[in-house]
Coordinates of C-alpha atoms in Angstrom, one line a residue:
Chain P
X1 CA 26.1 86.2 160.2
X2 CA 27.7 84.9 156.9
X3 CA 26.2 87.8 154.9
X4 CA 27.8 90.5 152.7
X5 CA 26.4 93.8 151.4
X6 CA 26.6 94.8 147.8
X7 CA 27.3 98.5 147.4
X8 CA 27.6 98.6 143.6
X9 CA 26.9 96.3 140.6
X10 CA 27.7 96.4 136.9
X11 CA 26.7 94.0 134.1
X12 CA 27.9 93.6 130.5
X13 CA 26.4 91.2 128.1
X14 CA 27.1 90.5 124.4
X15 CA 26.5 93.6 122.4
X16 CA 26.9 96.1 125.3
X17 CA 29.3 98.9 124.7
X18 CA 32.4 98.8 126.8
X19 CA 33.1 102.4 127.7
X20 CA 35.1 102.4 130.9
X21 CA 38.0 100.1 130.3
X22 CA 40.8 101.7 132.3
X23 CA 43.6 100.8 129.8
X24 CA 45.7 102.9 127.5
X25 CA 44.8 102.7 123.9
X26 CA 47.6 100.2 122.9
X27 CA 47.0 98.0 125.9
X28 CA 43.2 98.0 125.2
X29 CA 43.9 96.9 121.6
X30 CA 45.9 94.0 122.9
X31 CA 43.5 92.9 125.6
X32 CA 41.2 89.9 125.2
X33 CA 37.4 90.2 125.2
X34 CA 37.4 88.7 128.7
X35 CA 39.9 91.2 130.0
X36 CA 38.0 94.1 128.5
X37 CA 34.6 93.0 129.9
X38 CA 36.0 92.3 133.3
X39 CA 37.9 95.5 133.6
X40 CA 34.9 97.5 132.3
X41 CA 32.7 96.2 135.1
X42 CA 35.3 96.5 137.8
X43 CA 35.9 100.1 136.7
X44 CA 32.2 100.8 137.0
X45 CA 31.8 99.5 140.5
X46 CA 35.2 100.6 141.9
X47 CA 34.1 103.6 143.9
X48 CA 36.9 102.9 146.3
X49 CA 40.6 103.4 147.0
X50 CA 41.8 101.3 144.0
X51 CA 45.4 101.0 145.2
X52 CA 44.5 99.2 148.4
X53 CA 41.3 97.3 147.5
X54 CA 41.7 93.6 146.7
X55 CA 40.1 92.1 143.6
X56 CA 38.7 88.6 143.1
X57 CA 38.1 87.5 139.5
X58 CA 36.2 84.3 138.7
X59 CA 36.1 82.8 135.3
X60 CA 35.4 79.1 134.5
X61 CA 37.4 79.0 131.3
X62 CA 39.5 82.1 131.3
X63 CA 41.5 83.4 128.4
X64 CA 40.1 81.1 125.7
X65 CA 40.4 83.7 122.9
X66 CA 44.1 84.0 123.6
X67 CA 44.4 80.2 124.0
X68 CA 42.9 79.6 120.6
X69 CA 45.2 82.2 119.0
X70 CA 48.2 80.5 120.6
X71 CA 47.2 77.0 119.5
X72 CA 46.8 78.2 116.0
X73 CA 50.3 79.8 116.1
X74 CA 51.8 76.7 117.7
X75 CA 50.5 74.3 115.1
X76 CA 51.2 76.6 112.1
X77 CA 54.6 78.1 113.2
X78 CA 55.8 75.9 116.1
X79 CA 56.3 79.1 118.1
X80 CA 54.3 81.3 120.5
X81 CA 54.0 85.0 120.6
X82 CA 55.5 86.3 123.9
X83 CA 52.8 88.9 124.3
X84 CA 50.0 86.3 123.8
X85 CA 51.7 83.9 126.1
X86 CA 52.1 86.3 129.0
X87 CA 48.4 87.3 128.5
X88 CA 47.2 83.7 128.4
X89 CA 47.3 83.2 132.2
X90 CA 44.0 83.2 134.2
X91 CA 45.0 86.2 136.2
X92 CA 45.8 88.5 133.2
X93 CA 42.9 90.8 134.0
X94 CA 44.3 91.0 137.6
X95 CA 47.7 92.1 136.3
X96 CA 46.2 94.7 133.9
X97 CA 44.0 96.1 136.7
X98 CA 47.0 96.3 139.0
X99 CA 49.1 98.1 136.4
X100 CA 46.3 100.4 135.4
X101 CA 45.4 101.6 138.9
X102 CA 48.7 101.1 140.8
X103 CA 46.9 98.5 142.8
X104 CA 49.2 96.9 145.3
X105 CA 46.5 95.0 147.3
X106 CA 46.3 91.3 146.4
X107 CA 44.3 89.9 143.5
X108 CA 42.9 86.5 143.1
X109 CA 41.8 84.6 140.0
X110 CA 39.7 81.5 140.5
X111 CA 37.7 78.9 138.5
X112 CA 35.0 76.4 139.6
X113 CA 32.9 75.6 136.6
X114 CA 29.3 76.6 137.1
X115 CA 30.1 77.2 140.8
X116 CA 32.5 80.0 139.9
X117 CA 30.3 82.9 141.1
X118 CA 29.5 81.1 144.4
X119 CA 33.2 80.4 145.0
X120 CA 34.3 83.9 144.1
X121 CA 31.8 85.3 146.6
X122 CA 33.0 82.9 149.2
X123 CA 36.6 83.9 148.5
X124 CA 35.6 87.5 148.8
X125 CA 33.9 86.8 152.1
X126 CA 37.1 85.3 153.5
X127 CA 39.1 88.4 152.5
X128 CA 36.6 90.7 154.1
X129 CA 36.4 88.6 157.3
X130 CA 40.2 88.7 157.6
X131 CA 41.0 92.2 156.4
X132 CA 37.8 94.2 156.5
X133 CA 37.1 97.1 154.2
X134 CA 35.7 96.5 150.7
X135 CA 36.5 94.1 147.9
X136 CA 35.9 94.1 144.2
X137 CA 34.5 90.9 142.7
X138 CA 34.1 90.3 138.9
X139 CA 33.0 87.1 137.1
X140 CA 32.6 86.4 133.5
X141 CA 33.4 84.2 130.5
X142 CA 33.9 84.8 126.9
X143 CA 31.4 83.6 124.2
X144 CA 31.8 80.0 123.2
X145 CA 33.1 80.6 119.7
X146 CA 36.4 78.8 119.2
X147 CA 37.0 75.3 117.7
X148 CA 37.7 73.8 121.1
X149 CA 34.1 74.4 122.2
X150 CA 32.7 71.9 119.8
X151 CA 28.9 72.1 119.9
X152 CA 28.8 74.4 122.9
X153 CA 27.4 77.9 122.3
X154 CA 26.9 80.7 124.6
X155 CA 27.3 84.5 124.7
X156 CA 29.9 86.5 126.6
X157 CA 29.0 88.2 129.9
X158 CA 30.7 89.8 132.9
X159 CA 29.4 91.2 136.1
X160 CA 31.1 93.2 138.8
X161 CA 30.2 93.8 142.4
X162 CA 31.6 96.0 145.2
X163 CA 31.0 94.1 148.5
X164 CA 31.6 94.7 152.2
X165 CA 30.7 93.3 155.6
X166 CA 29.6 96.7 156.9
X167 CA 26.2 98.0 155.9
X168 CA 26.2 101.6 154.7
X169 CA 23.7 103.9 153.1
X170 CA 25.0 102.7 149.7
X171 CA 23.8 99.2 150.3
X172 CA 21.9 97.8 147.4
X173 CA 21.4 94.2 148.6
X174 CA 22.3 91.7 151.2
X175 CA 23.7 88.4 150.0
X176 CA 23.8 85.3 152.2
X177 CA 26.7 82.9 151.8
X178 CA 25.9 80.1 149.3
X179 CA 24.7 76.8 150.6
X180 CA 25.4 73.6 148.7
X181 CA 22.2 72.0 147.5
X182 CA 23.1 69.3 145.1
X183 CA 26.0 67.1 143.8
X184 CA 25.5 67.1 140.0
X185 CA 26.9 69.8 137.8
X186 CA 24.8 71.8 135.3
X187 CA 24.5 70.8 131.7
X188 CA 27.5 72.7 130.1
X189 CA 25.7 74.5 127.3
X190 CA 25.3 77.9 129.0
X191 CA 27.8 80.6 130.0
X192 CA 29.3 79.2 133.2
X193 CA 28.9 82.5 134.9
X194 CA 25.3 83.1 133.8
X195 CA 24.1 83.1 137.4
X196 CA 25.9 86.4 137.9
X197 CA 23.4 88.0 135.3
X198 CA 20.6 86.8 137.5
X199 CA 22.3 88.2 140.6
X200 CA 23.1 91.6 139.0
X201 CA 19.6 92.0 137.6
X202 CA 17.9 91.1 140.9
X203 CA 20.0 93.7 142.7
X204 CA 19.3 96.4 140.1
X205 CA 15.6 95.6 140.0
X206 CA 15.2 95.3 143.8
X207 CA 14.0 91.7 143.7
X208 CA 14.7 89.4 146.6
X209 CA 14.9 85.7 146.2
X210 CA 17.1 82.6 145.8
X211 CA 19.7 82.3 143.0
X212 CA 21.0 78.9 141.8
X213 CA 24.7 78.9 141.1
X214 CA 25.8 75.5 139.9
X215 CA 25.7 73.1 142.9
X216 CA 24.9 76.0 145.2
X217 CA 22.0 78.3 146.2
X218 CA 22.3 81.8 147.5
X219 CA 19.7 84.1 149.0
X220 CA 19.7 87.8 147.9
X221 CA 17.6 90.4 149.7
X222 CA 16.9 93.9 148.4
X223 CA 18.3 96.5 150.8
X224 CA 15.5 99.0 151.6
X225 CA 17.7 101.2 153.8
Chain X
X1 CA 49.1 83.8 166.3
X2 CA 47.1 80.7 165.3
X3 CA 48.9 78.1 163.3
X4 CA 47.1 75.5 161.2
X5 CA 48.3 71.9 161.5
X6 CA 49.3 70.2 158.3
X7 CA 48.1 66.6 158.9
X8 CA 49.0 65.0 155.6
X9 CA 51.3 65.6 152.6
X10 CA 51.7 64.0 149.2
X11 CA 54.0 64.8 146.4
X12 CA 55.2 63.6 143.0
X13 CA 57.8 65.4 140.9
X14 CA 60.9 64.7 138.9
X15 CA 62.7 63.6 142.1
X16 CA 60.3 60.8 142.9
X17 CA 56.9 59.3 142.8
X18 CA 55.9 59.8 146.5
X19 CA 56.9 61.5 149.7
X20 CA 59.4 58.8 150.6
X21 CA 61.2 58.8 147.3
X22 CA 61.3 62.6 147.2
X23 CA 62.6 62.7 150.8
X24 CA 65.3 60.2 149.9
X25 CA 66.3 62.2 146.8
X26 CA 66.5 65.4 148.9
X27 CA 68.7 63.6 151.4
X28 CA 71.0 62.3 148.7
X29 CA 70.8 65.6 146.9
X30 CA 70.2 64.3 143.4
X31 CA 68.2 66.2 140.8
X32 CA 65.2 65.1 138.7
X33 CA 65.9 67.0 135.5
X34 CA 66.5 65.5 132.0
X35 CA 66.2 66.3 128.3
X36 CA 62.5 66.3 127.2
X37 CA 61.1 63.2 125.5
X38 CA 59.2 65.4 123.0
X39 CA 60.8 67.1 120.0
X40 CA 61.2 70.9 120.5
X41 CA 62.8 73.4 118.2
X42 CA 65.4 74.3 120.9
X43 CA 67.3 72.6 123.7
X44 CA 66.2 72.6 127.3
X45 CA 65.9 70.4 130.4
X46 CA 62.6 69.4 132.1
X47 CA 61.3 67.7 135.2
X48 CA 59.3 65.1 133.2
X49 CA 57.3 62.3 134.8
X50 CA 56.3 58.8 133.6
X51 CA 52.7 58.6 132.5
X52 CA 50.1 57.9 135.2
X53 CA 47.2 55.4 135.1
X54 CA 43.9 56.3 133.4
X55 CA 41.1 57.5 135.7
X56 CA 38.6 54.9 136.7
X57 CA 35.7 54.4 134.3
X58 CA 33.3 56.5 136.4
X59 CA 35.6 59.5 135.9
X60 CA 36.7 58.8 132.4
X61 CA 35.0 61.9 131.0
X62 CA 37.5 63.9 133.0
X63 CA 40.5 61.9 132.0
X64 CA 43.5 64.1 131.2
X65 CA 47.2 64.1 132.0
X66 CA 46.5 66.6 134.8
X67 CA 43.7 64.7 136.4
X68 CA 45.5 61.4 136.1
X69 CA 48.5 62.9 137.9
X70 CA 46.4 64.5 140.6
X71 CA 44.5 61.4 141.2
X72 CA 47.6 59.3 141.5
X73 CA 49.2 61.7 144.0
X74 CA 45.9 62.0 146.0
X75 CA 46.1 58.3 146.8
X76 CA 49.0 59.1 149.2
X77 CA 46.9 61.6 151.2
X78 CA 43.6 59.9 150.9
X79 CA 43.7 58.4 154.4
X80 CA 44.3 61.8 155.9
X81 CA 41.4 63.4 153.9
X82 CA 39.0 60.6 154.7
X83 CA 40.0 61.0 158.4
X84 CA 39.1 64.7 158.2
X85 CA 35.8 63.9 156.6
X86 CA 35.0 61.4 159.3
X87 CA 36.0 63.9 162.0
X88 CA 34.3 67.0 160.6
X89 CA 31.8 65.8 158.0
X90 CA 32.1 65.9 154.2
X91 CA 30.5 69.4 154.0
X92 CA 33.1 70.8 156.3
X93 CA 36.1 69.7 154.2
X94 CA 37.1 72.1 151.3
X95 CA 39.3 71.7 148.3
X96 CA 41.4 74.6 146.9
X97 CA 44.0 73.6 144.3
X98 CA 46.3 75.6 142.1
X99 CA 47.0 74.9 138.4
X100 CA 48.2 77.1 135.6
X101 CA 48.1 74.8 132.5
X102 CA 45.0 72.8 133.5
X103 CA 44.1 70.4 130.7
X104 CA 46.3 72.1 128.0
X105 CA 48.0 68.9 126.8
X106 CA 44.6 67.4 125.9
X107 CA 43.6 70.7 124.2
X108 CA 46.8 70.6 122.1
X109 CA 46.0 67.0 121.2
X110 CA 42.4 68.0 120.2
X111 CA 43.7 70.9 118.2
X112 CA 46.2 68.8 116.4
X113 CA 43.4 66.5 115.3
X114 CA 41.5 69.6 114.0
X115 CA 44.6 70.6 112.0
X116 CA 45.0 67.1 110.5
X117 CA 41.4 65.9 110.0
X118 CA 39.3 69.1 110.3
X119 CA 37.3 68.2 113.4
X120 CA 37.8 67.8 117.1
X121 CA 38.8 64.5 118.7
X122 CA 35.5 62.7 119.3
X123 CA 36.0 62.3 123.0
X124 CA 37.4 65.8 123.7
X125 CA 35.3 68.2 125.9
X126 CA 36.5 71.7 126.6
X127 CA 34.4 71.5 129.8
X128 CA 35.8 68.3 131.3
X129 CA 39.3 68.1 129.7
X130 CA 40.5 71.6 129.2
X131 CA 38.8 73.6 132.0
X132 CA 40.4 74.3 135.3
X133 CA 37.6 72.7 137.4
X134 CA 38.2 69.2 136.0
X135 CA 40.9 69.1 138.6
X136 CA 38.7 69.8 141.6
X137 CA 35.8 67.8 140.3
X138 CA 38.0 64.7 140.1
X139 CA 39.5 65.2 143.5
X140 CA 36.1 65.9 145.1
X141 CA 34.7 62.8 143.5
X142 CA 37.6 60.6 144.7
X143 CA 37.8 62.1 148.2
X144 CA 34.1 62.5 149.0
X145 CA 34.7 66.0 150.2
X146 CA 31.6 68.2 149.7
X147 CA 32.8 71.6 151.0
X148 CA 33.6 74.6 148.9
X149 CA 36.0 73.6 146.0
X150 CA 37.8 75.8 143.5
X151 CA 40.9 76.3 141.5
X152 CA 43.2 79.2 142.1
X153 CA 45.0 80.1 138.9
X154 CA 47.4 83.1 139.4
X155 CA 50.2 81.5 137.3
X156 CA 53.2 80.7 139.5
X157 CA 51.7 81.8 142.8
X158 CA 48.6 79.6 142.4
X159 CA 49.5 77.0 144.9
X160 CA 50.9 79.5 147.4
X161 CA 47.6 81.5 147.4
X162 CA 45.6 78.4 148.1
X163 CA 47.0 78.4 151.6
X164 CA 45.6 81.9 152.1
X165 CA 42.2 80.8 150.8
X166 CA 42.2 77.8 153.1
X167 CA 43.1 79.9 156.1
X168 CA 40.4 82.5 155.4
X169 CA 37.8 79.7 154.8
X170 CA 38.6 78.1 158.1
X171 CA 38.9 81.3 160.1
X172 CA 35.5 82.6 158.7
X173 CA 33.9 79.3 159.7
X174 CA 33.0 77.9 156.3
X175 CA 35.0 74.7 156.8
X176 CA 37.2 72.9 159.3
X177 CA 39.7 71.4 157.0
X178 CA 41.0 72.1 153.5
X179 CA 42.9 70.0 151.0
X180 CA 45.3 72.5 149.4
X181 CA 47.9 71.9 146.7
X182 CA 48.6 72.1 143.1
X183 CA 49.2 70.2 139.9
X184 CA 50.6 71.1 136.5
X185 CA 51.9 69.1 133.5
X186 CA 54.2 69.8 130.7
X187 CA 52.7 71.1 127.5
X188 CA 54.0 72.5 124.2
X189 CA 52.4 75.9 124.9
X190 CA 54.4 76.6 128.1
X191 CA 57.6 75.4 126.5
X192 CA 57.2 77.5 123.4
X193 CA 55.8 80.4 125.5
X194 CA 58.7 80.7 128.0
X195 CA 61.2 80.2 125.1
X196 CA 59.6 83.1 123.3
X197 CA 60.1 85.3 126.3
X198 CA 63.8 84.3 126.3
X199 CA 63.7 82.8 129.8
X200 CA 63.9 79.1 129.1
X201 CA 67.3 77.7 129.9
X202 CA 69.0 75.4 127.3
X203 CA 70.8 73.6 130.0
X204 CA 70.1 72.8 133.6
X205 CA 68.8 75.8 135.4
X206 CA 71.1 77.5 137.9
X207 CA 69.2 79.8 140.3
X208 CA 71.2 82.7 141.7
X209 CA 74.3 81.6 139.8
X210 CA 76.5 84.0 137.8
X211 CA 75.7 82.2 134.5
X212 CA 72.0 81.7 135.1
X213 CA 70.0 81.9 131.9
X214 CA 66.5 80.9 132.6
X215 CA 64.1 78.2 133.9
X216 CA 63.6 74.5 133.4
X217 CA 59.9 73.6 133.4
X218 CA 58.8 70.6 135.5
X219 CA 55.6 68.8 136.1
X220 CA 54.2 67.4 139.3
X221 CA 51.6 67.6 142.0
X222 CA 51.6 68.2 145.7
X223 CA 48.8 68.1 148.3
X224 CA 48.7 69.2 151.9
X225 CA 45.8 68.8 154.3
X226 CA 45.3 71.8 156.6
X227 CA 43.0 71.5 159.6
X228 CA 41.7 74.2 161.9
X229 CA 43.2 72.8 165.1
X230 CA 45.2 69.9 166.5
X231 CA 48.6 68.4 166.1
X232 CA 50.3 68.3 162.7
X233 CA 53.6 67.0 161.2
X234 CA 54.2 70.7 160.4
X235 CA 52.2 74.0 160.6
X236 CA 51.1 76.7 158.2
X237 CA 51.5 80.0 160.0
X238 CA 50.6 82.7 157.5
X239 CA 50.6 84.2 154.0
X240 CA 51.5 87.6 152.7
X241 CA 50.0 88.6 149.3
X242 CA 50.5 91.7 147.2
X243 CA 50.5 93.0 143.6
X244 CA 53.4 94.6 141.9
X245 CA 51.5 97.1 139.7
X246 CA 54.5 97.1 137.4
X247 CA 54.6 94.6 134.5
X248 CA 52.8 91.4 133.2
X249 CA 55.8 89.2 133.1
X250 CA 58.7 90.9 134.8
X251 CA 59.1 91.5 138.6
X252 CA 59.4 95.0 140.1
X253 CA 63.2 95.7 139.7
X254 CA 63.4 96.9 143.3
X255 CA 61.4 93.9 144.6
X256 CA 58.8 96.3 146.1
X257 CA 55.8 93.9 145.9
X258 CA 57.9 91.0 147.2
X259 CA 59.2 93.0 150.1
X260 CA 55.7 94.0 151.1
X261 CA 54.5 90.4 150.9
X262 CA 57.5 89.2 153.0
X263 CA 56.7 91.8 155.7
X264 CA 53.0 90.9 155.6
X265 CA 53.7 87.2 156.0
X266 CA 56.1 87.7 158.9
X267 CA 53.8 90.2 160.7
X268 CA 50.8 87.9 160.3
X269 CA 52.8 84.9 161.6
X270 CA 54.1 86.9 164.6
X271 CA 57.6 85.8 163.7
X272 CA 60.5 88.2 163.8
X273 CA 62.9 88.1 160.8
X274 CA 65.7 86.9 163.0
X275 CA 63.7 83.8 163.9
X276 CA 63.4 82.6 160.3
X277 CA 65.9 79.8 159.7
X278 CA 65.7 79.5 155.9
X279 CA 64.2 81.0 152.8
X280 CA 62.8 78.6 150.2
X281 CA 63.3 80.9 147.3
X282 CA 61.2 81.3 144.2
X283 CA 64.6 81.0 142.6
X284 CA 63.6 80.5 139.0
X285 CA 67.0 81.1 137.5
X286 CA 66.1 84.0 135.2
X287 CA 68.4 87.0 135.5
X288 CA 65.7 89.5 136.4
X289 CA 63.6 87.2 138.8
X290 CA 66.6 86.2 140.8
X291 CA 68.0 89.8 141.0
X292 CA 64.6 91.2 142.2
X293 CA 64.2 88.4 144.7
X294 CA 67.7 88.8 146.0
X295 CA 67.0 92.5 146.6
X296 CA 63.8 91.7 148.5
X297 CA 65.5 89.0 150.7
X298 CA 68.5 91.3 151.5
X299 CA 66.1 94.1 152.4
X300 CA 64.8 92.1 155.3
X301 CA 67.8 89.9 156.0
X302 CA 70.8 92.1 155.3
X303 CA 73.0 89.5 156.9
X304 CA 73.2 86.1 155.4
X305 CA 70.3 83.7 155.8
X306 CA 70.4 80.3 154.1
X307 CA 68.5 80.4 150.8
X308 CA 67.3 77.1 149.3
X309 CA 66.6 76.9 145.6
X310 CA 64.9 73.6 144.8
X311 CA 63.8 74.5 141.3
X312 CA 67.4 73.4 140.5
X313 CA 66.2 69.9 141.4
X314 CA 62.6 69.7 140.2
X315 CA 62.3 72.4 137.6
X316 CA 59.6 75.1 137.8
X317 CA 56.3 73.4 138.4
X318 CA 54.4 76.7 137.6
X319 CA 50.9 76.4 139.2
X320 CA 52.1 73.5 141.4
X321 CA 55.5 75.1 142.3
X322 CA 54.6 76.6 145.7
X323 CA 52.8 73.4 147.0
X324 CA 55.7 71.3 145.8
X325 CA 58.1 73.6 147.6
X326 CA 56.0 73.6 150.7
X327 CA 56.3 69.8 150.9
X328 CA 60.0 70.0 150.2
X329 CA 60.4 72.6 153.0
X330 CA 58.5 70.3 155.4
X331 CA 60.7 67.3 154.4
X332 CA 63.8 69.5 154.9
X333 CA 62.7 70.5 158.4
X334 CA 61.9 66.9 159.3
X335 CA 65.2 65.6 158.0
X336 CA 67.2 68.6 159.3
X337 CA 68.5 69.2 155.8
X338 CA 68.9 72.3 153.7
X339 CA 68.9 70.7 150.2
X340 CA 71.6 71.8 147.8
X341 CA 71.4 72.3 144.1
X342 CA 72.9 68.9 143.1
X343 CA 75.3 70.6 140.7
X344 CA 79.0 70.3 141.4
X345 CA 80.2 73.3 139.5
X346 CA 77.8 76.1 140.3
X347 CA 79.3 79.6 140.9
X348 CA 77.0 81.9 142.7
X349 CA 76.4 85.4 141.4
X350 CA 78.4 87.6 143.9
X351 CA 76.3 90.6 142.9
X352 CA 73.2 89.1 144.5
X353 CA 74.8 88.8 147.9
X354 CA 72.9 85.7 149.0
X355 CA 73.9 82.7 151.0
X356 CA 72.4 80.2 148.6
X357 CA 72.8 76.5 149.7
X358 CA 74.8 74.9 146.9
X359 CA 75.6 71.6 148.6
X360 CA 73.4 69.9 151.1
X361 CA 73.8 71.0 154.7
X362 CA 72.6 69.1 157.8
X363 CA 71.0 71.6 160.2
X364 CA 68.0 71.6 162.6
X365 CA 65.5 74.3 161.6
X366 CA 61.9 75.0 162.3
X367 CA 60.8 78.2 160.6
X368 CA 60.8 78.5 156.8
X369 CA 59.6 81.3 154.6
X370 CA 58.6 80.2 151.1
X371 CA 58.5 82.8 148.2
X372 CA 56.4 82.6 145.1
X373 CA 56.1 85.3 142.4
X374 CA 54.1 85.3 139.2
X375 CA 53.0 86.8 135.9
X376 CA 50.5 89.6 136.5
X377 CA 52.8 90.9 139.3
X378 CA 51.3 88.5 141.8
X379 CA 53.4 87.9 145.0
X380 CA 52.7 85.3 147.7
X381 CA 54.9 84.4 150.6
X382 CA 53.9 81.7 153.1
X383 CA 55.4 80.8 156.5
X384 CA 55.8 77.2 157.5
X385 CA 56.9 75.9 160.9
X386 CA 57.7 72.6 162.4

């Protein structure tokens, strides 16, 4: 049927309090904005066995705050902080989640520009098709605020979803697998994962309809039980 | 168990510029490592490539060291991909590629300009030069594939996990063929970063050796075309994936995550441990990585099994390492060769208890297990057969 069911959803936008980050105080202090937002939304939707539930994270640009800090250090000191370096990889949030929850199930970190949400959901669908159960999906990008962004400006956001192929009484929405509808990319001056805000709000507000995700379009239908 | 035919391969690394040259280098057992051409505040060796041609004018907005390298290597597999598009349709051919550094060299160049002149390089765009998706946008444009396309970036398991994504995408009916692979290029950040962690060797890396002291970083790209059915020059059989839940940059000391990934890969492939002919090790050459991997291998193969460590030849290609090693494993099976380490005086670490291939051995083999482990405690093991 190429459909998945969303059992839980979480959304964080600039200015929202991050209250559920599942990290010890010191690790939280060291974590990037992206990691904190991603882990906060994953924590909120993870009403599951966290050890054995896979996690798919999508972010178009990843750990840019850490990258900027490393570049500054490289060009001022010709060295790199080991802690910053190990936390600069795209799957940093995956590693932090795994350590925080003892998760031994696989994690995935992907990127696909403005298509990132669509591709993260497709990746999640593949996992569910193969292994069944439930899967955690989180997408997000930091605010465009460093020197590398040039004239681009956008706010930070992250959204989390708990999805499954089996409809239960917890189902909030049905999402149909994305269909490619065009070849050209979006204009870059918006958060690359902004479509996830639309998806999260539609699910929360019980609004069915089509969502445009970069080159893709996806149908979401309110689950009325 | 269903096996997915690999109907095309392409590779470029320190050993050679294409499949033929790399195959010859494997046969002759030479290495592709040298002193870096850039100045660094420490000694090391690298698998460094000659510069590639600029992208064509229509793709110049995406022009970076990474995309130039990827485009040049794609040329060698273009006919296979175009054949798949003709066979299945452009919408049914996906692209899943691994990279870790993405466009970092261009970002370093742009940042250097900021430091010197106070503003960004005029042509630099974080969106097309730095971001991960530049890689897939360029390969999609060159290939004409219109199926799902994304980058997997899980550090050094990136281009192993792309095989799993491709398998699931084909199994669930989204596509009929997937171009998988990886590309990564040298940059100052990775050199300084690995040095700061104390795991960059000042000499040639010596995986599983008594005096191993770290990695050499390499650059390169490798692509493989997986199809849902048919005949291939080799076959992808399965993947095993786990997380360590232990540390961001160190493997679990007892190799727990690696052992679980190995079991998962073998179970899913339907291959018994005794039917595996060779392990293509992650074999980075750091004391902790090699020790943890050796424990994992010995847990499943208590008696000796040939272990190949090709990072001694190419360096560690990070996000492209697993795809590179998959191509080397296929060439090894086709040539009936277990490649050695191209180093006359290596002394293996007896404490590891592994039968690491030091000098090239000629032997028919058809089942290879290829290990990849990464920052974030990410483990991925793939099974390849002839």
